Coordinates of C-alpha atoms in Angstrom, one line a residue:
Chain A
M1 CA 59.7 129.5 72.4
A2 CA 63.0 128.7 73.5
G3 CA 65.2 130.2 72.0
L4 CA 68.1 127.2 71.0
E5 CA 67.4 124.2 69.4
L6 CA 68.4 121.7 72.2
L7 CA 68.4 118.9 70.5
S8 CA 68.4 118.9 66.7
D9 CA 67.1 116.9 63.5
Q10 CA 70.3 114.4 63.4
G11 CA 70.8 113.6 67.2
Y12 CA 73.4 115.6 68.2
R13 CA 73.0 118.3 71.1
L14 CA 74.1 121.9 71.7
D15 CA 77.8 120.9 71.9
G16 CA 77.7 118.3 69.2
R17 CA 77.4 115.4 71.9
K18 CA 74.5 112.3 71.7
A19 CA 72.0 112.2 74.0
T20 CA 73.6 109.5 76.0
E21 CA 77.1 111.0 75.7
L22 CA 78.9 112.4 79.1
R23 CA 81.5 115.1 79.0
K24 CA 85.0 115.0 78.5
V25 CA 85.7 114.4 82.7
Q26 CA 90.0 114.5 84.0
A27 CA 90.7 114.0 87.7
R28 CA 93.5 114.0 89.5
T29 CA 93.7 112.9 93.2
S30 CA 96.5 113.6 96.3
V31 CA 96.4 117.9 94.9
F32 CA 97.1 119.0 98.9
A33 CA 99.8 118.0 100.5
Q34 CA 98.5 119.2 104.2
A35 CA 94.9 117.8 103.5
D36 CA 94.2 114.3 104.3
G37 CA 92.9 113.7 101.2
S38 CA 92.0 115.8 97.8
A39 CA 90.7 115.8 94.2
Y40 CA 90.8 117.8 91.4
L41 CA 87.8 117.2 88.5
E42 CA 86.8 118.3 85.8
Q43 CA 84.1 117.8 83.8
G44 CA 83.5 119.3 80.7
N45 CA 84.0 122.9 81.6
T46 CA 83.0 121.9 84.9
K47 CA 85.7 122.6 87.7
A48 CA 85.5 121.1 91.6
L49 CA 88.1 121.0 93.8
A50 CA 87.2 118.7 97.0
V51 CA 89.3 119.0 100.4
V52 CA 89.1 116.3 103.2
Y53 CA 90.2 116.6 106.2
G54 CA 89.6 113.5 108.8
P55 CA 88.3 112.2 110.6
H56 CA 89.2 114.3 113.9
E57 CA 88.0 115.0 116.6
T58 CA 84.7 117.8 116.5
R59 CA 86.3 120.7 116.7
G60 CA 83.6 123.9 117.9
S61 CA 80.8 123.1 120.4
R62 CA 81.2 119.6 121.4
S63 CA 77.7 118.4 121.7
K64 CA 77.5 117.9 117.5
S65 CA 79.5 115.2 118.1
L66 CA 77.9 111.9 117.7
H67 CA 78.8 108.5 120.5
D68 CA 78.1 105.9 117.9
R69 CA 79.9 107.2 114.3
A70 CA 81.1 109.9 112.7
V71 CA 80.2 113.5 112.1
I72 CA 80.5 114.0 107.9
N73 CA 80.5 118.5 107.7
C74 CA 80.0 119.9 104.5
Q75 CA 80.7 123.2 102.9
F76 CA 80.2 123.9 99.4
S77 CA 81.4 127.1 98.0
M78 CA 81.5 128.5 94.3
A79 CA 84.1 131.0 93.1
T80 CA 83.5 134.5 92.7
F81 CA 84.8 133.9 88.8
S82 CA 83.2 131.0 88.6
T83 CA 80.4 131.9 86.5
A84 CA 79.9 134.2 83.6
E85 CA 79.3 137.4 85.6
R86 CA 81.2 137.9 88.5
K87 CA 80.0 137.4 92.0
R88 CA 80.9 137.9 95.5
R89 CA 79.3 134.7 97.4
P90 CA 79.2 134.8 100.9
H91 CA 79.6 132.1 102.9
G92 CA 76.4 130.7 104.1
D93 CA 73.7 132.2 101.0
R94 CA 70.9 129.7 100.8
K95 CA 71.4 128.0 97.8
S96 CA 75.2 126.8 99.1
S97 CA 74.2 125.5 102.4
E98 CA 71.0 123.8 100.2
M99 CA 74.2 122.3 98.3
S100 CA 76.1 121.5 101.6
L101 CA 73.2 119.9 103.3
H102 CA 72.7 117.4 99.7
L103 CA 76.7 116.3 100.0
K104 CA 76.5 115.6 102.9
Q105 CA 73.1 113.5 103.0
T106 CA 74.6 111.6 100.0
F107 CA 78.1 110.6 101.9
E108 CA 76.7 109.8 105.1
A109 CA 74.6 106.8 102.4
A110 CA 78.3 106.0 101.5
V111 CA 80.7 106.8 104.4
L112 CA 80.6 104.2 107.3
T113 CA 80.7 106.2 109.5
E114 CA 79.6 103.6 112.3
L115 CA 83.4 103.5 112.7
Y116 CA 84.6 106.6 113.9
P117 CA 82.4 107.4 116.6
R118 CA 82.9 111.2 117.6
S119 CA 84.8 112.0 115.4
Q120 CA 84.1 114.3 113.0
I121 CA 84.7 114.0 108.8
D122 CA 84.9 117.8 107.0
I123 CA 84.2 117.5 102.8
Y124 CA 85.1 121.4 101.4
V125 CA 84.3 121.2 97.9
K126 CA 84.5 124.0 95.8
I127 CA 83.7 125.1 91.5
L128 CA 86.1 126.4 90.0
Q129 CA 83.9 127.4 86.6
A130 CA 80.6 126.2 86.5
D131 CA 79.4 125.2 83.5
G132 CA 76.6 122.8 84.6
G133 CA 76.0 119.7 87.1
N134 CA 78.2 121.7 89.8
Y135 CA 76.6 118.6 92.1
S136 CA 77.5 115.9 89.9
A137 CA 81.0 117.3 89.6
C138 CA 80.8 118.2 93.6
V139 CA 79.9 114.4 94.1
N140 CA 83.1 113.0 92.1
A141 CA 85.2 115.2 92.9
A142 CA 84.5 114.1 97.3
T143 CA 84.8 110.9 96.0
L144 CA 88.1 110.8 95.2
A145 CA 89.4 112.7 97.8
L146 CA 87.7 110.7 100.4
V147 CA 89.3 107.7 98.8
D148 CA 92.5 109.4 99.0
A149 CA 92.0 110.2 102.7
G150 CA 91.9 106.3 102.8
I151 CA 87.9 107.0 104.5
P152 CA 86.4 103.4 104.4
M153 CA 83.6 103.8 101.9
R154 CA 80.7 100.8 101.1
D155 CA 81.6 102.2 96.9
Y156 CA 82.1 105.2 95.4
V157 CA 79.1 107.5 95.1
C158 CA 79.0 108.7 90.9
A159 CA 77.1 111.4 90.4
C160 CA 75.5 112.7 86.9
T161 CA 72.4 115.0 86.0
A162 CA 70.4 114.4 83.6
G163 CA 67.6 115.6 81.6
F164 CA 64.5 115.9 78.7
V165 CA 64.1 117.0 75.8
E166 CA 61.5 115.6 72.8
D167 CA 61.0 112.6 74.7
T168 CA 64.8 111.4 74.4
P169 CA 66.4 111.6 77.7
L170 CA 70.0 113.7 77.6
A171 CA 72.4 112.1 79.7
D172 CA 75.0 115.5 81.8
L173 CA 74.0 118.0 81.2
C174 CA 76.0 121.5 80.3
H175 CA 75.0 124.8 81.7
A176 CA 73.0 126.3 78.0
E177 CA 70.6 122.7 78.4
E178 CA 70.3 123.1 81.8
S179 CA 69.0 126.9 82.2
G180 CA 67.3 126.2 78.5
G181 CA 63.9 125.6 81.0
G182 CA 63.6 122.0 80.3
T183 CA 63.9 118.9 82.5
S184 CA 67.0 118.0 85.3
L185 CA 67.1 115.2 87.5
A186 CA 70.7 115.0 90.0
L187 CA 71.0 111.0 90.9
A188 CA 74.0 110.2 93.3
L189 CA 74.7 106.8 92.1
L190 CA 76.5 103.8 94.6
P191 CA 77.1 102.0 91.7
R192 CA 78.0 98.5 92.3
S193 CA 74.7 97.4 94.3
G194 CA 72.5 100.0 92.5
N195 CA 71.2 101.8 95.5
I196 CA 71.0 105.6 95.6
A197 CA 72.1 108.1 97.8
L198 CA 70.0 111.3 95.9
L199 CA 67.7 112.1 93.7
Q200 CA 66.7 115.1 93.1
M201 CA 64.1 116.9 90.6
D202 CA 63.0 120.4 90.1
A203 CA 60.7 120.7 87.0
R204 CA 57.8 119.0 86.2
L205 CA 57.8 116.2 83.8
H206 CA 54.9 113.3 83.1
Q207 CA 55.0 110.4 85.5
D208 CA 55.8 107.9 82.0
H209 CA 59.1 109.5 81.5
L210 CA 60.9 109.2 85.0
D211 CA 61.6 105.7 84.3
A212 CA 63.4 106.3 81.3
L213 CA 65.0 109.4 82.7
I214 CA 66.0 107.8 85.9
E215 CA 68.2 104.8 83.9
A216 CA 69.1 107.6 81.6
A217 CA 71.1 109.2 84.9
M218 CA 71.8 105.4 86.3
T219 CA 73.8 104.3 82.4
A220 CA 75.3 108.0 82.6
C221 CA 76.8 107.6 86.6
K222 CA 78.1 103.9 85.7
G223 CA 80.1 105.3 82.4
L224 CA 81.2 107.6 85.2
S225 CA 82.0 104.9 87.7
K226 CA 84.7 103.9 85.6
V227 CA 86.1 107.2 84.8
L228 CA 86.7 107.4 88.3
D229 CA 88.0 103.9 88.8
D230 CA 90.5 104.4 86.8
V231 CA 91.7 107.1 88.2
V232 CA 92.1 105.7 91.7
R233 CA 93.6 102.7 89.7
Q234 CA 96.5 104.6 87.9
H235 CA 97.2 107.0 91.6
L236 CA 97.1 103.1 93.4
E237 CA 99.9 102.5 90.9
E238 CA 101.6 104.9 91.0
V239 CA 102.4 105.3 94.2
S240 CA 102.7 101.5 95.1
V241 CA 105.4 101.2 92.6
L242 CA 107.2 103.7 94.6
T243 CA 106.9 102.4 97.9
R244 CA 107.8 99.0 96.7
D245 CA 110.9 97.9 98.4
Chain B
M1 CA 117.7 142.2 95.3
A2 CA 116.9 138.9 96.2
S3 CA 115.8 136.8 92.7
V4 CA 112.8 135.1 92.7
E5 CA 112.4 132.1 90.8
M6 CA 109.3 130.7 89.2
R7 CA 108.1 127.6 86.7
L8 CA 105.9 126.1 85.3
P9 CA 103.7 123.3 86.3
A10 CA 105.5 120.4 84.9
V11 CA 104.1 117.5 83.2
H12 CA 102.5 114.4 85.0
K13 CA 105.3 111.5 83.7
P14 CA 102.8 108.0 83.8
V15 CA 104.5 105.7 85.4
S16 CA 105.8 103.3 82.6
P17 CA 103.7 99.5 81.8
A18 CA 106.6 97.9 82.5
A19 CA 107.3 98.5 86.0
S20 CA 103.5 98.7 86.6
Q21 CA 102.8 94.8 84.8
S22 CA 105.9 93.6 87.5
N23 CA 103.9 95.4 90.0
R24 CA 100.8 94.5 89.4
D25 CA 102.0 90.7 89.7
D26 CA 103.0 90.5 93.4
K27 CA 100.8 93.1 95.0
H28 CA 96.5 92.3 94.8
L29 CA 95.6 96.3 94.7
V30 CA 91.9 97.1 95.4
V31 CA 89.5 99.9 95.3
P32 CA 86.0 100.5 97.4
G33 CA 83.8 98.3 96.7
D34 CA 86.1 95.8 94.9
V35 CA 84.7 92.6 96.0
I36 CA 88.3 90.6 97.5
T37 CA 86.6 87.8 98.2
S38 CA 82.9 85.5 98.4
D39 CA 84.4 82.6 100.0
T40 CA 83.4 82.5 103.9
G41 CA 86.5 80.9 105.8
F42 CA 88.2 84.4 106.1
M43 CA 88.1 86.8 109.1
R44 CA 87.1 90.2 108.5
G45 CA 90.0 93.2 109.4
H46 CA 90.6 97.0 108.7
G47 CA 89.5 98.2 105.7
T48 CA 87.2 95.7 104.6
Y49 CA 83.0 94.5 105.4
M50 CA 80.8 92.6 104.5
D51 CA 78.9 93.1 101.5
E52 CA 76.3 90.1 102.7
D53 CA 78.3 87.1 102.2
R54 CA 81.0 88.5 100.1
L55 CA 84.0 90.1 101.6
T56 CA 84.6 93.7 100.1
A57 CA 87.1 97.0 100.3
S58 CA 86.3 99.4 102.4
V59 CA 89.9 101.8 101.0
A60 CA 91.9 102.1 98.8
G61 CA 95.1 99.6 98.6
E62 CA 97.1 96.7 99.6
V63 CA 95.3 93.9 100.6
E64 CA 97.5 92.4 103.0
R65 CA 96.7 88.3 104.4
V66 CA 97.8 86.8 107.6
N67 CA 96.3 82.9 107.9
K68 CA 92.7 83.7 107.5
L69 CA 92.7 87.6 108.2
I70 CA 92.2 89.3 105.0
C71 CA 93.0 93.2 105.9
V72 CA 93.1 96.0 103.2
R73 CA 96.2 98.9 104.0
P74 CA 95.5 102.3 102.2
L75 CA 97.9 104.5 100.7
K76 CA 97.4 107.5 103.2
T77 CA 95.3 107.5 106.5
R78 CA 95.7 108.9 110.0
Y79 CA 98.1 107.9 112.8
N80 CA 96.6 104.3 114.0
G81 CA 98.7 104.2 117.5
E82 CA 100.3 101.4 118.8
V83 CA 101.3 100.6 122.5
G84 CA 104.6 101.8 122.8
D85 CA 105.0 104.3 120.0
V86 CA 106.7 107.1 120.4
V87 CA 104.7 110.4 119.5
I88 CA 105.0 114.4 118.9
G89 CA 101.9 115.7 119.7
R90 CA 100.9 119.2 120.2
I91 CA 98.5 120.5 123.4
T92 CA 95.0 121.5 122.6
E93 CA 93.1 121.5 125.3
V94 CA 93.9 121.2 129.7
Q95 CA 91.6 119.5 131.2
Q96 CA 90.4 118.9 135.2
K97 CA 93.4 115.9 135.7
R98 CA 94.5 116.0 131.7
W99 CA 95.7 117.2 128.7
K100 CA 94.4 117.2 125.6
V101 CA 96.4 116.4 122.7
E102 CA 96.4 116.1 119.3
T103 CA 98.3 113.6 117.8
N104 CA 97.4 112.9 114.0
S105 CA 95.4 110.6 115.2
R106 CA 91.7 110.6 114.9
L107 CA 90.6 111.7 118.1
D108 CA 92.7 113.7 120.2
S109 CA 95.3 111.6 122.6
V110 CA 94.7 112.5 126.0
L111 CA 97.4 112.8 128.6
L112 CA 96.9 111.8 132.2
L113 CA 98.4 114.0 135.2
S114 CA 98.9 111.4 136.9
S115 CA 100.8 110.1 133.7
V116 CA 103.5 112.8 133.9
N117 CA 106.8 113.4 135.7
L118 CA 106.4 116.4 138.0
P119 CA 109.2 119.0 138.5
G120 CA 110.6 118.0 141.6
G121 CA 111.0 114.5 140.3
E122 CA 109.6 112.4 143.3
L123 CA 106.5 110.5 143.4
R124 CA 103.8 111.6 145.0
R125 CA 100.0 111.8 144.9
R126 CA 98.3 114.9 142.7
S127 CA 97.0 117.7 144.5
A128 CA 94.5 119.6 144.1
Q129 CA 97.7 122.6 143.8
D130 CA 99.3 120.4 141.1
E131 CA 95.8 120.5 139.5
L132 CA 95.7 124.1 139.9
A133 CA 99.5 124.4 138.5
M134 CA 98.7 122.3 135.4
R135 CA 99.2 125.0 132.6
D136 CA 102.2 126.1 134.7
Y137 CA 103.9 122.9 132.8
L138 CA 102.3 122.5 130.1
Q139 CA 99.3 124.6 128.2
E140 CA 98.2 124.9 125.1
G141 CA 100.2 124.7 121.8
D142 CA 103.0 123.8 123.6
L143 CA 104.4 120.8 121.6
I144 CA 105.3 117.6 123.9
S145 CA 107.2 114.4 123.1
A146 CA 105.3 111.1 124.7
E147 CA 105.0 107.4 125.0
V148 CA 101.3 105.4 124.1
Q149 CA 100.3 103.5 127.2
S150 CA 96.6 102.8 126.3
I151 CA 94.1 102.3 124.1
F152 CA 91.1 103.4 124.8
S153 CA 87.9 101.1 123.6
D154 CA 86.8 104.2 121.3
G155 CA 90.2 104.3 119.7
A156 CA 91.6 107.3 121.2
L157 CA 95.8 106.8 123.3
S158 CA 97.0 107.3 126.4
L159 CA 99.8 109.0 126.9
H160 CA 102.5 108.6 129.1
T161 CA 105.7 110.8 129.6
R162 CA 107.1 109.3 132.4
S163 CA 111.0 109.0 131.5
L164 CA 113.2 111.6 131.3
K165 CA 113.6 111.8 127.3
Y166 CA 109.7 112.3 127.0
G167 CA 108.0 115.6 128.1
K168 CA 107.8 119.3 126.5
L169 CA 109.8 120.0 123.6
G170 CA 112.1 123.4 123.7
Q171 CA 113.5 125.4 120.3
G172 CA 112.8 123.5 117.4
V173 CA 111.7 122.2 113.7
L174 CA 108.3 120.1 113.4
V175 CA 107.7 118.5 110.0
L176 CA 104.8 116.8 109.4
V177 CA 104.4 113.6 107.0
S178 CA 102.3 110.7 106.3
P179 CA 102.8 107.9 109.4
S180 CA 103.3 105.1 107.2
I181 CA 106.9 106.4 106.3
V182 CA 108.0 106.3 109.8
K183 CA 110.0 102.4 110.1
R184 CA 109.2 101.6 113.5
Q185 CA 112.7 101.1 115.5
K186 CA 114.4 100.2 118.8
T187 CA 114.8 103.7 119.3
H188 CA 113.1 106.7 118.2
F189 CA 115.7 109.2 119.8
H190 CA 119.1 110.5 117.1
N191 CA 121.4 112.1 117.9
L192 CA 123.0 112.5 114.4
P193 CA 126.3 112.8 114.0
C194 CA 125.9 116.3 111.8
G195 CA 125.6 117.9 114.6
A196 CA 121.4 117.7 115.2
S197 CA 119.0 115.6 116.8
I198 CA 115.6 114.0 115.8
I199 CA 113.2 112.7 117.3
L200 CA 110.9 110.5 115.0
G201 CA 107.0 110.1 115.8
N202 CA 105.4 106.9 114.9
N203 CA 102.2 109.6 114.0
G204 CA 104.4 111.3 111.2
Y205 CA 105.6 114.6 113.7
V206 CA 109.2 115.1 113.4
W207 CA 111.2 116.9 115.2
L208 CA 114.7 118.8 114.6
Y209 CA 116.4 120.2 117.6
P210 CA 120.2 120.8 118.2
T211 CA 121.4 118.0 120.5
P212 CA 121.7 119.8 124.2
G213 CA 124.5 119.6 125.6
H214 CA 123.4 118.3 129.1
Q215 CA 119.6 117.8 130.7
D216 CA 118.7 119.6 133.5
E217 CA 117.7 116.5 136.1
E218 CA 115.9 118.5 138.5
A219 CA 113.6 119.7 135.9
G220 CA 112.0 116.2 134.9
G221 CA 111.7 117.1 131.5
Y222 CA 109.6 120.7 131.6
Y223 CA 112.6 122.9 131.4
T224 CA 113.0 124.7 127.5
S225 CA 116.4 126.6 126.8
M226 CA 115.6 129.9 125.4
E227 CA 120.2 130.3 124.5
P228 CA 119.9 131.2 121.2
V229 CA 121.1 128.7 118.6
S230 CA 124.2 129.3 117.2
L231 CA 123.7 129.7 113.1
A232 CA 125.9 126.4 112.2
D233 CA 123.1 124.9 114.0
R234 CA 120.3 126.1 112.7
E235 CA 122.0 125.2 109.4
V236 CA 122.3 122.0 109.9
I237 CA 118.5 121.5 111.4
S238 CA 117.3 123.8 108.2
R239 CA 119.1 120.9 105.7
L240 CA 117.6 118.2 107.6
R241 CA 114.2 119.9 107.4
N242 CA 114.4 119.9 103.8
C243 CA 115.9 116.3 103.3
L244 CA 113.0 115.2 105.3
L245 CA 110.5 116.9 102.9
A246 CA 112.2 115.1 100.5
L247 CA 112.2 112.3 101.7
A248 CA 109.1 112.4 102.6
A249 CA 108.0 113.4 99.1
H250 CA 109.4 110.3 97.6
K251 CA 108.3 107.4 99.7
V252 CA 112.0 106.9 101.1
L253 CA 111.1 105.1 105.0
L254 CA 112.5 107.4 107.1
Y255 CA 114.8 106.5 109.9
D256 CA 118.2 107.3 111.2
T257 CA 120.7 105.8 108.5
S258 CA 118.2 107.3 106.0
V259 CA 118.2 110.8 107.1
L260 CA 121.5 110.5 107.5
Y261 CA 122.5 109.1 104.2
C262 CA 120.2 112.0 102.6
Y263 CA 122.1 115.1 104.7
E264 CA 125.0 113.3 103.3
A265 CA 123.6 112.9 99.8
S266 CA 122.2 117.0 100.1
L267 CA 126.1 118.5 100.8
T268 CA 127.0 120.1 97.3
H269 CA 123.9 121.7 97.1
Q270 CA 122.7 124.9 98.7
I271 CA 119.7 124.1 101.3
K272 CA 116.8 126.4 99.3
D273 CA 117.9 123.9 96.1
I274 CA 117.1 120.4 97.7
L275 CA 113.2 121.6 97.3
K276 CA 113.6 122.4 93.9
P277 CA 112.4 119.0 92.3
E278 CA 115.1 117.6 89.8
I279 CA 117.3 118.4 92.6
M280 CA 115.6 116.3 95.0
E281 CA 115.3 113.3 92.2
E282 CA 119.2 113.6 92.4
I283 CA 119.7 113.6 95.7
I284 CA 117.1 110.3 96.8
L285 CA 118.3 108.6 93.6
E286 CA 122.0 108.9 95.8
T287 CA 120.5 108.0 99.4
R288 CA 118.5 104.9 98.2
Q289 CA 121.7 103.7 95.8
R290 CA 123.6 104.2 98.9
L291 CA 120.5 102.5 101.4
V292 CA 120.9 99.4 99.1
E293 CA 124.2 98.7 99.0
H294 CA 123.9 99.3 102.9
E295 CA 121.8 96.7 103.3
G296 CA 123.7 94.2 100.3

């Protein structure tokens, strides 16, 4: 029996949200001057920083470059102070390389890489504070950074997690809900077309519930896309007011 | 004991609704995935793609229409070269018969051995000896000024330095700004009356250097003076650098007049103070004012 009651009888969650409610999302783009694009995003208590360099000549081994499209290089890392216990995380441990690979696959679906043959686009994401939904915070931050860098994309990529407790799908899980032993599904969506860029679920779930869970995650992603959209438009207007002749 | 100034992050000022309202009227701003038009009578330009039959934006920026052509110009991008542009770049690699140059473009640019003026100035075929001596002219890490000669099919630039004004850069300061704020002009080399010279590269690389006394014709642009630069010259260059950073932070177009006005506006302040946000704002306001008066 799990110690925590993830969903109260009144339909409220641990942090007082309703089942479909998202955490507060705050974001800023262009936080660094020297990078081509950068963004900082807070999703509740999860904080992520994304930096984009490129497209540029492939560095390192030349064999990696592709003659017909750009290579996307993702690197995910977590700060030593990001979790409850302080822990040094060397580069290239299994968890972060898996996350890097997932990010790479996600953005290969969205970025128009065929416009930049023989180039490379670097995406570096760092989790500064981890409170569940690390993957989704990284994807959302990286999307903002890519838009800031002026790299052509089909659409935003929005990601969100969803869980399943007591026959109710919960959107945007926090750390307590994620580690509670329940199901957690991460979904990256291109909201306008409704195409799924990545879908990941490690736990067991009855087949009948899957559709409801995916539906909840997609609704959450669409909600997030509105927030990201506002951030980008706000920034766009601020800059274009400055550059107006 | 030098005192260190520390400050807390300033509150992010939102744009006044009136300004953004008037902006919304005369500019068509889009974000990735926005449908620009579903009319099929238009041509697809940069920053757009066809999603089924709808012309859709792929970058965040302003829509530009030229007759039937629709482009979206992003706020910030890497440098897109055009033939005839003056660029400043850094040598990253020495290869057979060519140098690779980093020019803030999406692929490294190429400087062919056949498109440089070799010391001596005479026109001749490039021999095997020249190939072996390539590293003596330009080696990895050197900065050069050059002109875009042509653009390869994959978008890489081919450069040339076939003029005495181009070539290796000696002592000076490099300032990196966004390529979009460098104004295109007839000349990008200026000897500013304040006592320094400036090369405004179209790729957003700006080179500040002490005004040379006389050009040594024989060296063909590969001669670099190692004479110590006087303190006065260095102060002028440092002030210009901070002025350029201020202009770039406020997205003012860079050309000789704007740089000079900004320099003159900054003279009442210490060099290091130019980078303080409130002083920067004051200087830029004065510069903008003078530029408007100058135009009108």
